[in-house]
PDB file of N, CA, C and O in Angstrom:
ATOM      1  N   PHE A1489      -4.353 -15.186 -13.040  1.00 62.00           N
ATOM      2  CA  PHE A1489      -3.002 -14.723 -12.679  1.00 62.00           C
ATOM      3  C   PHE A1489      -1.741 -15.356 -12.984  1.00 62.00           C
ATOM      4  O   PHE A1489      -0.948 -15.209 -13.424  1.00 62.00           O
ATOM      5  N   ALA A1490      -2.375 -16.564 -13.126  1.00 63.00           N
ATOM      6  CA  ALA A1490      -1.483 -18.060 -13.767  1.00 63.00           C
ATOM      7  C   ALA A1490      -1.606 -18.438 -15.064  1.00 63.00           C
ATOM      8  O   ALA A1490      -0.450 -19.203 -15.310  1.00 63.00           O
ATOM      9  N   ARG A1491      -2.117 -18.439 -16.097  1.00 67.00           N
ATOM     10  CA  ARG A1491      -2.076 -18.561 -17.387  1.00 67.00           C
ATOM     11  C   ARG A1491      -1.048 -18.286 -17.621  1.00 67.00           C
ATOM     12  O   ARG A1491      -0.499 -19.422 -18.614  1.00 67.00           O
ATOM     13  N   GLU A1492      -0.531 -16.980 -18.002  1.00 72.00           N
ATOM     14  CA  GLU A1492       0.692 -16.618 -18.638  1.00 72.00           C
ATOM     15  C   GLU A1492       1.709 -17.054 -17.955  1.00 72.00           C
ATOM     16  O   GLU A1492       2.833 -17.445 -18.855  1.00 72.00           O
ATOM     17  N   ARG A1493       2.132 -17.589 -16.925  1.00 75.00           N
ATOM     18  CA  ARG A1493       3.143 -18.316 -16.332  1.00 75.00           C
ATOM     19  C   ARG A1493       3.274 -19.385 -16.749  1.00 75.00           C
ATOM     20  O   ARG A1493       4.420 -19.711 -16.818  1.00 75.00           O
ATOM     21  N   VAL A1494       1.950 -20.319 -17.066  1.00 80.00           N
ATOM     22  CA  VAL A1494       2.513 -21.444 -17.682  1.00 80.00           C
ATOM     23  C   VAL A1494       3.577 -21.559 -19.032  1.00 80.00           C
ATOM     24  O   VAL A1494       4.416 -22.607 -18.867  1.00 80.00           O
ATOM     25  N   VAL A1495       2.740 -20.831 -19.824  1.00 82.00           N
ATOM     26  CA  VAL A1495       3.835 -20.647 -21.265  1.00 82.00           C
ATOM     27  C   VAL A1495       5.220 -19.921 -20.857  1.00 82.00           C
ATOM     28  O   VAL A1495       6.119 -20.239 -21.713  1.00 82.00           O
ATOM     29  N   GLU A1496       5.131 -18.996 -20.198  1.00 81.00           N
ATOM     30  CA  GLU A1496       6.708 -18.264 -19.781  1.00 81.00           C
ATOM     31  C   GLU A1496       7.109 -19.666 -19.224  1.00 81.00           C
ATOM     32  O   GLU A1496       8.798 -19.565 -19.686  1.00 81.00           O
ATOM     33  N   ALA A1497       7.030 -20.144 -18.540  1.00 81.00           N
ATOM     34  CA  ALA A1497       7.875 -21.283 -17.373  1.00 81.00           C
ATOM     35  C   ALA A1497       8.606 -22.600 -18.793  1.00 81.00           C
ATOM     36  O   ALA A1497       9.268 -22.941 -18.848  1.00 81.00           O
ATOM     37  N   TYR A1498       7.179 -22.849 -19.828  1.00 84.00           N
ATOM     38  CA  TYR A1498       7.604 -23.801 -20.943  1.00 84.00           C
ATOM     39  C   TYR A1498       8.600 -23.217 -21.922  1.00 84.00           C
ATOM     40  O   TYR A1498       9.707 -23.712 -22.019  1.00 84.00           O
ATOM     41  N   TYR A1499       8.339 -21.947 -22.216  1.00 86.00           N
ATOM     42  CA  TYR A1499       9.220 -21.384 -22.997  1.00 86.00           C
ATOM     43  C   TYR A1499      10.967 -21.180 -22.573  1.00 86.00           C
ATOM     44  O   TYR A1499      11.782 -21.137 -22.796  1.00 86.00           O
ATOM     45  N   GLY A1500      10.547 -20.890 -21.109  1.00 85.00           N
ATOM     46  CA  GLY A1500      12.060 -20.603 -20.099  1.00 85.00           C
ATOM     47  C   GLY A1500      12.821 -22.115 -20.117  1.00 85.00           C
ATOM     48  O   GLY A1500      13.757 -22.217 -20.440  1.00 85.00           O
ATOM     49  N   ILE A1501      12.225 -22.956 -20.155  1.00 88.00           N
ATOM     50  CA  ILE A1501      12.653 -24.912 -19.684  1.00 88.00           C
ATOM     51  C   ILE A1501      13.223 -25.032 -21.237  1.00 88.00           C
ATOM     52  O   ILE A1501      14.075 -26.279 -21.634  1.00 88.00           O
ATOM     53  N   LEU A1502      12.332 -24.575 -22.298  1.00 87.00           N
ATOM     54  CA  LEU A1502      12.489 -25.270 -23.941  1.00 87.00           C
ATOM     55  C   LEU A1502      14.016 -24.478 -24.132  1.00 87.00           C
ATOM     56  O   LEU A1502      14.827 -25.223 -25.091  1.00 87.00           O
ATOM     57  N   GLY A1503      14.605 -23.281 -23.885  1.00 87.00           N
ATOM     58  CA  GLY A1503      15.991 -22.808 -23.843  1.00 87.00           C
ATOM     59  C   GLY A1503      16.897 -24.017 -23.114  1.00 87.00           C
ATOM     60  O   GLY A1503      18.311 -23.759 -23.651  1.00 87.00           O
ATOM     61  N   VAL A1504      16.749 -24.626 -22.016  1.00 86.00           N
ATOM     62  CA  VAL A1504      17.658 -25.798 -21.591  1.00 86.00           C
ATOM     63  C   VAL A1504      17.462 -27.008 -21.840  1.00 86.00           C
ATOM     64  O   VAL A1504      18.703 -27.616 -22.670  1.00 86.00           O
ATOM     65  N   TYR A1505      16.103 -27.338 -22.407  1.00 85.00           N
ATOM     66  CA  TYR A1505      16.153 -28.713 -22.607  1.00 85.00           C
ATOM     67  C   TYR A1505      15.438 -28.417 -24.112  1.00 85.00           C
ATOM     68  O   TYR A1505      13.932 -28.857 -24.400  1.00 85.00           O
ATOM     69  N   TYR A1506      16.063 -28.563 -24.849  1.00 88.00           N
ATOM     70  CA  TYR A1506      15.817 -28.198 -26.456  1.00 88.00           C
ATOM     71  C   TYR A1506      15.523 -29.566 -27.432  1.00 88.00           C
ATOM     72  O   TYR A1506      14.982 -29.436 -28.382  1.00 88.00           O
ATOM     73  N   GLU A1507      16.426 -30.369 -26.932  1.00 90.00           N
ATOM     74  CA  GLU A1507      16.378 -31.714 -27.886  1.00 90.00           C
ATOM     75  C   GLU A1507      14.684 -32.391 -27.577  1.00 90.00           C
ATOM     76  O   GLU A1507      14.350 -32.780 -26.512  1.00 90.00           O
ATOM     77  N   ARG A1508      14.574 -33.166 -28.620  1.00 88.00           N
ATOM     78  CA  ARG A1508      13.325 -34.188 -28.190  1.00 88.00           C
ATOM     79  C   ARG A1508      13.694 -35.337 -27.419  1.00 88.00           C
ATOM     80  O   ARG A1508      12.518 -35.306 -27.159  1.00 88.00           O
ATOM     81  N   GLN A1509      14.648 -35.926 -27.084  1.00 92.00           N
ATOM     82  CA  GLN A1509      14.413 -36.852 -25.683  1.00 92.00           C
ATOM     83  C   GLN A1509      14.061 -36.342 -24.463  1.00 92.00           C
ATOM     84  O   GLN A1509      14.351 -36.978 -23.682  1.00 92.00           O
ATOM     85  N   PHE A1510      14.162 -34.851 -24.073  1.00 90.00           N
ATOM     86  CA  PHE A1510      14.173 -34.507 -23.014  1.00 90.00           C
ATOM     87  C   PHE A1510      12.702 -33.930 -22.667  1.00 90.00           C
ATOM     88  O   PHE A1510      12.647 -32.943 -22.068  1.00 90.00           O
ATOM     89  N   SER A1511      11.817 -34.208 -23.504  1.00 89.00           N
ATOM     90  CA  SER A1511      10.424 -33.495 -23.731  1.00 89.00           C
ATOM     91  C   SER A1511       9.563 -34.020 -22.431  1.00 89.00           C
ATOM     92  O   SER A1511       9.239 -33.032 -21.964  1.00 89.00           O
ATOM     93  N   ARG A1512      10.113 -35.201 -21.667  1.00 92.00           N
ATOM     94  CA  ARG A1512       9.391 -35.421 -20.318  1.00 92.00           C
ATOM     95  C   ARG A1512       9.932 -34.431 -19.524  1.00 92.00           C
ATOM     96  O   ARG A1512       9.551 -33.813 -18.505  1.00 92.00           O
ATOM     97  N   ALA A1513      10.976 -33.926 -19.164  1.00 90.00           N
ATOM     98  CA  ALA A1513      11.871 -33.339 -18.144  1.00 90.00           C
ATOM     99  C   ALA A1513      11.897 -31.958 -18.878  1.00 90.00           C
ATOM    100  O   ALA A1513      11.391 -31.171 -17.754  1.00 90.00           O
ATOM    101  N   ARG A1514      11.596 -31.849 -20.035  1.00 89.00           N
ATOM    102  CA  ARG A1514      10.706 -30.211 -20.635  1.00 89.00           C
ATOM    103  C   ARG A1514       9.083 -29.946 -19.385  1.00 89.00           C
ATOM    104  O   ARG A1514       9.267 -29.174 -19.114  1.00 89.00           O
ATOM    105  N   VAL A1515       8.485 -30.721 -19.501  1.00 88.00           N
ATOM    106  CA  VAL A1515       7.035 -30.570 -19.264  1.00 88.00           C
ATOM    107  C   VAL A1515       7.144 -30.607 -17.270  1.00 88.00           C
ATOM    108  O   VAL A1515       6.678 -29.760 -16.934  1.00 88.00           O
ATOM    109  N   MET A1516       8.119 -32.103 -17.158  1.00 90.00           N
ATOM    110  CA  MET A1516       8.234 -31.657 -15.532  1.00 90.00           C
ATOM    111  C   MET A1516       8.736 -30.572 -14.883  1.00 90.00           C
ATOM    112  O   MET A1516       8.534 -29.924 -14.046  1.00 90.00           O
ATOM    113  N   ALA A1517       9.936 -29.917 -15.675  1.00 89.00           N
ATOM    114  CA  ALA A1517      10.027 -28.668 -15.024  1.00 89.00           C
ATOM    115  C   ALA A1517       9.404 -27.458 -15.353  1.00 89.00           C
ATOM    116  O   ALA A1517       9.365 -26.550 -14.287  1.00 89.00           O
ATOM    117  N   ALA A1518       9.156 -27.443 -16.408  1.00 86.00           N
ATOM    118  CA  ALA A1518       7.604 -26.468 -16.656  1.00 86.00           C
ATOM    119  C   ALA A1518       6.802 -26.240 -15.756  1.00 86.00           C
ATOM    120  O   ALA A1518       6.462 -25.359 -15.054  1.00 86.00           O
ATOM    121  N   LYS A1519       6.490 -27.511 -14.847  1.00 86.00           N
ATOM    122  CA  LYS A1519       5.568 -27.940 -14.023  1.00 86.00           C
ATOM    123  C   LYS A1519       6.151 -27.541 -12.347  1.00 86.00           C
ATOM    124  O   LYS A1519       5.264 -26.436 -12.023  1.00 86.00           O
ATOM    125  N   ILE A1520       6.868 -27.528 -12.360  1.00 89.00           N
ATOM    126  CA  ILE A1520       7.534 -27.261 -11.203  1.00 89.00           C
ATOM    127  C   ILE A1520       7.974 -25.291 -10.804  1.00 89.00           C
ATOM    128  O   ILE A1520       7.137 -25.001 -10.430  1.00 89.00           O
ATOM    129  N   VAL A1521       8.335 -25.124 -12.179  1.00 87.00           N
ATOM    130  CA  VAL A1521       8.474 -23.681 -11.978  1.00 87.00           C
ATOM    131  C   VAL A1521       7.348 -22.892 -12.236  1.00 87.00           C
ATOM    132  O   VAL A1521       7.089 -22.066 -11.632  1.00 87.00           O
ATOM    133  N   ALA A1522       6.220 -23.519 -12.849  1.00 84.00           N
ATOM    134  CA  ALA A1522       4.978 -22.915 -12.845  1.00 84.00           C
ATOM    135  C   ALA A1522       4.141 -22.877 -11.744  1.00 84.00           C
ATOM    136  O   ALA A1522       3.964 -22.001 -10.952  1.00 84.00           O
ATOM    137  N   PHE A1523       4.408 -24.111 -10.792  1.00 86.00           N
ATOM    138  CA  PHE A1523       3.992 -24.114  -9.461  1.00 86.00           C
ATOM    139  C   PHE A1523       4.793 -22.816  -8.489  1.00 86.00           C
ATOM    140  O   PHE A1523       4.164 -22.193  -7.687  1.00 86.00           O
ATOM    141  N   THR A1524       5.982 -23.301  -8.708  1.00 88.00           N
ATOM    142  CA  THR A1524       6.787 -22.476  -7.462  1.00 88.00           C
ATOM    143  C   THR A1524       6.622 -20.870  -7.976  1.00 88.00           C
ATOM    144  O   THR A1524       6.308 -20.068  -7.036  1.00 88.00           O
ATOM    145  N   SER A1525       5.997 -20.601  -9.332  1.00 85.00           N
ATOM    146  CA  SER A1525       6.095 -19.105  -9.653  1.00 85.00           C
ATOM    147  C   SER A1525       4.704 -18.253  -9.020  1.00 85.00           C
ATOM    148  O   SER A1525       4.318 -17.595  -8.634  1.00 85.00           O
ATOM    149  N   LEU A1526       3.390 -19.785  -9.096  1.00 83.00           N
ATOM    150  CA  LEU A1526       1.971 -19.698  -8.766  1.00 83.00           C
ATOM    151  C   LEU A1526       2.281 -19.216  -7.280  1.00 83.00           C
ATOM    152  O   LEU A1526       1.503 -18.282  -6.466  1.00 83.00           O
ATOM    153  N   LEU A1527       3.009 -20.175  -6.212  1.00 85.00           N
ATOM    154  CA  LEU A1527       3.060 -19.616  -5.044  1.00 85.00           C
ATOM    155  C   LEU A1527       3.708 -18.452  -4.689  1.00 85.00           C
ATOM    156  O   LEU A1527       3.172 -18.019  -3.689  1.00 85.00           O
ATOM    157  N   ASP A1528       5.020 -18.215  -5.436  1.00 85.00           N
ATOM    158  CA  ASP A1528       5.221 -17.072  -4.705  1.00 85.00           C
ATOM    159  C   ASP A1528       4.222 -15.831  -5.194  1.00 85.00           C
ATOM    160  O   ASP A1528       4.232 -14.364  -4.242  1.00 85.00           O
ATOM    161  N   ASP A1529       3.251 -15.538  -6.394  1.00 82.00           N
ATOM    162  CA  ASP A1529       2.477 -15.128  -6.320  1.00 82.00           C
ATOM    163  C   ASP A1529       1.567 -14.725  -5.109  1.00 82.00           C
ATOM    164  O   ASP A1529       1.053 -14.015  -5.093  1.00 82.00           O
ATOM    165  N   ILE A1530       1.046 -15.697  -5.075  1.00 81.00           N
ATOM    166  CA  ILE A1530      -0.117 -15.904  -3.635  1.00 81.00           C
ATOM    167  C   ILE A1530       0.700 -15.282  -2.343  1.00 81.00           C
ATOM    168  O   ILE A1530      -0.139 -14.600  -1.850  1.00 81.00           O
ATOM    169  N   TYR A1531       1.860 -15.792  -2.102  1.00 82.00           N
ATOM    170  CA  TYR A1531       2.643 -14.991  -1.257  1.00 82.00           C
ATOM    171  C   TYR A1531       2.754 -13.790  -1.317  1.00 82.00           C
ATOM    172  O   TYR A1531       2.663 -12.426  -0.216  1.00 82.00           O
ATOM    173  N   ASP A1532       3.283 -12.941  -2.292  1.00 81.00           N
ATOM    174  CA  ASP A1532       3.641 -11.980  -2.449  1.00 81.00           C
ATOM    175  C   ASP A1532       2.218 -10.807  -2.486  1.00 81.00           C
ATOM    176  O   ASP A1532       2.255 -10.019  -2.138  1.00 81.00           O
ATOM    177  N   ASP A1533       1.243 -11.381  -3.257  1.00 78.00           N
ATOM    178  CA  ASP A1533       0.314 -10.307  -3.990  1.00 78.00           C
ATOM    179  C   ASP A1533      -1.058 -10.401  -3.499  1.00 78.00           C
ATOM    180  O   ASP A1533      -2.058 -10.045  -3.064  1.00 78.00           O
ATOM    181  N   TYR A1534      -1.397 -12.244  -3.029  1.00 78.00           N
ATOM    182  CA  TYR A1534      -2.837 -12.047  -2.695  1.00 78.00           C
ATOM    183  C   TYR A1534      -2.982 -12.674  -1.259  1.00 78.00           C
ATOM    184  O   TYR A1534      -4.178 -13.323  -0.968  1.00 78.00           O
ATOM    185  N   SER A1535      -2.228 -13.134  -0.200  1.00 79.00           N
ATOM    186  CA  SER A1535      -2.375 -13.003   1.287  1.00 79.00           C
ATOM    187  C   SER A1535      -1.923 -12.017   1.914  1.00 79.00           C
ATOM    188  O   SER A1535      -0.702 -11.316   1.906  1.00 79.00           O
ATOM    189  N   THR A1536      -2.779 -11.791   3.218  1.00 83.00           N
ATOM    190  CA  THR A1536      -1.857 -10.921   3.969  1.00 83.00           C
ATOM    191  C   THR A1536      -1.043 -12.082   4.861  1.00 83.00           C
ATOM    192  O   THR A1536      -0.557 -13.181   4.474  1.00 83.00           O
ATOM    193  N   LEU A1537      -0.044 -11.519   6.164  1.00 85.00           N
ATOM    194  CA  LEU A1537       1.097 -12.150   6.535  1.00 85.00           C
ATOM    195  C   LEU A1537       0.475 -13.221   7.412  1.00 85.00           C
ATOM    196  O   LEU A1537       0.903 -14.414   7.053  1.00 85.00           O
ATOM    197  N   GLU A1538      -0.774 -12.912   8.066  1.00 85.00           N
ATOM    198  CA  GLU A1538      -1.384 -13.942   8.834  1.00 85.00           C
ATOM    199  C   GLU A1538      -1.732 -15.275   7.888  1.00 85.00           C
ATOM    200  O   GLU A1538      -1.927 -16.551   8.303  1.00 85.00           O
ATOM    201  N   GLU A1539      -2.141 -14.882   6.594  1.00 83.00           N
ATOM    202  CA  GLU A1539      -3.059 -15.688   5.659  1.00 83.00           C
ATOM    203  C   GLU A1539      -1.666 -16.532   5.300  1.00 83.00           C
ATOM    204  O   GLU A1539      -1.364 -17.888   4.904  1.00 83.00           O
ATOM    205  N   SER A1540      -0.465 -16.109   5.320  1.00 83.00           N
ATOM    206  CA  SER A1540       0.790 -16.561   4.196  1.00 83.00           C
ATOM    207  C   SER A1540       1.106 -17.335   5.577  1.00 83.00           C
ATOM    208  O   SER A1540       1.838 -18.627   5.419  1.00 83.00           O
ATOM    209  N   GLN A1541       1.639 -17.405   6.994  1.00 85.00           N
ATOM    210  CA  GLN A1541       1.931 -18.019   7.741  1.00 85.00           C
ATOM    211  C   GLN A1541       0.943 -19.022   7.879  1.00 85.00           C
ATOM    212  O   GLN A1541       1.248 -20.424   8.126  1.00 85.00           O
ATOM    213  N   LEU A1542      -0.487 -19.455   7.584  1.00 82.00           N
ATOM    214  CA  LEU A1542      -1.513 -20.179   7.603  1.00 82.00           C
ATOM    215  C   LEU A1542      -1.435 -21.288   6.582  1.00 82.00           C
ATOM    216  O   LEU A1542      -0.949 -22.243   6.784  1.00 82.00           O
ATOM    217  N   LEU A1543      -1.013 -20.436   5.311  1.00 82.00           N
ATOM    218  CA  LEU A1543      -0.781 -21.458   3.922  1.00 82.00           C
ATOM    219  C   LEU A1543       0.749 -22.452   4.553  1.00 82.00           C
ATOM    220  O   LEU A1543       1.092 -23.517   4.266  1.00 82.00           O
ATOM    221  N   THR A1544       1.829 -21.682   4.789  1.00 83.00           N
ATOM    222  CA  THR A1544       3.086 -21.934   5.210  1.00 83.00           C
ATOM    223  C   THR A1544       2.847 -23.227   6.170  1.00 83.00           C
ATOM    224  O   THR A1544       3.726 -24.615   5.823  1.00 83.00           O
ATOM    225  N   ASP A1545       2.151 -23.325   7.149  1.00 85.00           N
ATOM    226  CA  ASP A1545       1.689 -24.209   7.960  1.00 85.00           C
ATOM    227  C   ASP A1545       1.200 -25.461   6.948  1.00 85.00           C
ATOM    228  O   ASP A1545       1.750 -26.899   7.583  1.00 85.00           O
ATOM    229  N   ALA A1546       0.306 -24.988   6.368  1.00 82.00           N
ATOM    230  CA  ALA A1546      -0.396 -26.409   6.084  1.00 82.00           C
ATOM    231  C   ALA A1546       0.533 -27.080   5.155  1.00 82.00           C
ATOM    232  O   ALA A1546       0.325 -28.077   5.006  1.00 82.00           O
ATOM    233  N   ILE A1547       1.440 -26.278   4.155  1.00 82.00           N
ATOM    234  CA  ILE A1547       2.288 -26.853   3.362  1.00 82.00           C
ATOM    235  C   ILE A1547       3.707 -27.901   4.341  1.00 82.00           C
ATOM    236  O   ILE A1547       3.770 -28.711   3.905  1.00 82.00           O
ATOM    237  N   GLN A1548       4.081 -27.181   5.784  1.00 84.00           N
ATOM    238  CA  GLN A1548       4.710 -27.729   6.301  1.00 84.00           C
ATOM    239  C   GLN A1548       4.507 -29.179   6.750  1.00 84.00           C
ATOM    240  O   GLN A1548       4.711 -30.329   6.812  1.00 84.00           O
ATOM    241  N   ARG A1549       3.025 -29.250   7.107  1.00 83.00           N
ATOM    242  CA  ARG A1549       2.320 -30.386   7.418  1.00 83.00           C
ATOM    243  C   ARG A1549       1.781 -31.508   6.739  1.00 83.00           C
ATOM    244  O   ARG A1549       1.797 -32.313   7.006  1.00 83.00           O
ATOM    245  N   TRP A1550       1.665 -30.623   5.517  1.00 84.00           N
ATOM    246  CA  TRP A1550       1.075 -31.665   4.628  1.00 84.00           C
ATOM    247  C   TRP A1550       0.415 -32.716   5.099  1.00 84.00           C
ATOM    248  O   TRP A1550      -0.012 -33.800   4.717  1.00 84.00           O
ATOM    249  N   GLU A1551      -0.694 -32.380   5.514  1.00 79.00           N
ATOM    250  CA  GLU A1551      -2.055 -33.046   5.587  1.00 79.00           C
ATOM    251  C   GLU A1551      -3.043 -32.166   5.218  1.00 79.00           C
ATOM    252  O   GLU A1551      -3.551 -30.895   4.995  1.00 79.00           O
ATOM    253  N   SER A1552      -4.029 -33.311   4.924  1.00 78.00           N
ATOM    254  CA  SER A1552      -5.434 -32.529   4.207  1.00 78.00           C
ATOM    255  C   SER A1552      -6.272 -31.711   5.420  1.00 78.00           C
ATOM    256  O   SER A1552      -6.949 -30.945   5.189  1.00 78.00           O
ATOM    257  N   GLU A1553      -6.455 -32.274   6.733  1.00 80.00           N
ATOM    258  CA  GLU A1553      -6.864 -31.546   7.630  1.00 80.00           C
ATOM    259  C   GLU A1553      -6.446 -29.907   7.940  1.00 80.00           C
ATOM    260  O   GLU A1553      -6.905 -28.717   8.147  1.00 80.00           O
ATOM    261  N   ALA A1554      -5.074 -29.726   7.631  1.00 78.00           N
ATOM    262  CA  ALA A1554      -4.560 -28.487   7.642  1.00 78.00           C
ATOM    263  C   ALA A1554      -5.111 -27.062   6.473  1.00 78.00           C
ATOM    264  O   ALA A1554      -5.486 -26.331   6.833  1.00 78.00           O
ATOM    265  N   VAL A1555      -5.735 -27.658   5.635  1.00 80.00           N
ATOM    266  CA  VAL A1555      -6.751 -27.143   4.677  1.00 80.00           C
ATOM    267  C   VAL A1555      -7.878 -26.433   5.227  1.00 80.00           C
ATOM    268  O   VAL A1555      -8.534 -25.314   4.724  1.00 80.00           O
ATOM    269  N   ASP A1556      -8.422 -26.620   6.093  1.00 82.00           N
ATOM    270  CA  ASP A1556      -9.384 -26.370   6.827  1.00 82.00           C
ATOM    271  C   ASP A1556      -8.927 -25.150   7.733  1.00 82.00           C
ATOM    272  O   ASP A1556     -10.100 -24.335   7.711  1.00 82.00           O
ATOM    273  N   GLN A1557      -8.154 -25.027   7.767  1.00 80.00           N
ATOM    274  CA  GLN A1557      -8.191 -23.597   8.582  1.00 80.00           C
ATOM    275  C   GLN A1557      -7.437 -22.155   7.530  1.00 80.00           C
ATOM    276  O   GLN A1557      -7.464 -21.157   8.072  1.00 80.00           O
ATOM    277  N   LEU A1558      -7.459 -22.916   6.540  1.00 79.00           N
ATOM    278  CA  LEU A1558      -7.216 -21.691   5.078  1.00 79.00           C
ATOM    279  C   LEU A1558      -8.258 -20.727   4.991  1.00 79.00           C
ATOM    280  O   LEU A1558      -9.524 -21.670   4.737  1.00 79.00           O
ATOM    281  N   PRO A1559      -8.178 -19.717   4.271  1.00 77.00           N
ATOM    282  CA  PRO A1559      -9.485 -18.665   3.776  1.00 77.00           C
ATOM    283  C   PRO A1559      -9.745 -19.583   2.320  1.00 77.00           C
ATOM    284  O   PRO A1559      -9.187 -20.482   1.908  1.00 77.00           O
ATOM    285  N   GLU A1560     -10.786 -19.160   1.676  1.00 79.00           N
ATOM    286  CA  GLU A1560     -11.568 -20.191   0.840  1.00 79.00           C
ATOM    287  C   GLU A1560     -10.693 -20.282  -0.345  1.00 79.00           C
ATOM    288  O   GLU A1560     -10.430 -20.869  -1.324  1.00 79.00           O
ATOM    289  N   TYR A1561     -10.092 -18.597  -0.745  1.00 75.00           N
ATOM    290  CA  TYR A1561      -9.561 -18.365  -1.794  1.00 75.00           C
ATOM    291  C   TYR A1561      -8.288 -19.376  -2.087  1.00 75.00           C
ATOM    292  O   TYR A1561      -7.736 -19.618  -2.996  1.00 75.00           O
ATOM    293  N   LEU A1562      -7.721 -19.545  -1.084  1.00 73.00           N
ATOM    294  CA  LEU A1562      -6.577 -20.035  -0.741  1.00 73.00           C
ATOM    295  C   LEU A1562      -6.537 -22.063  -1.067  1.00 73.00           C
ATOM    296  O   LEU A1562      -5.501 -22.545  -0.859  1.00 73.00           O
ATOM    297  N   LYS A1563      -7.598 -22.314  -0.820  1.00 72.00           N
ATOM    298  CA  LYS A1563      -8.261 -24.085  -0.582  1.00 72.00           C
ATOM    299  C   LYS A1563      -7.881 -24.079  -2.226  1.00 72.00           C
ATOM    300  O   LYS A1563      -6.951 -25.252  -2.520  1.00 72.00           O
TER     301      LYS A1563
END
């Protein structure tokens, strides 16, 4: 479900940063948009409320031990 989003994100950013000297900004912005879109899809479509709360807690704590509490598909 994430493959199309990377291309979508890149072409969306290409409309903003179209000049050659902005290639690094284009790549970085496309990665941020793709990652944000991926997280949004995980929250909306692929997890229950309890799993979403566990994922939010793991992201807020930003510790590797918090990942152990998540279901296997969210790791």
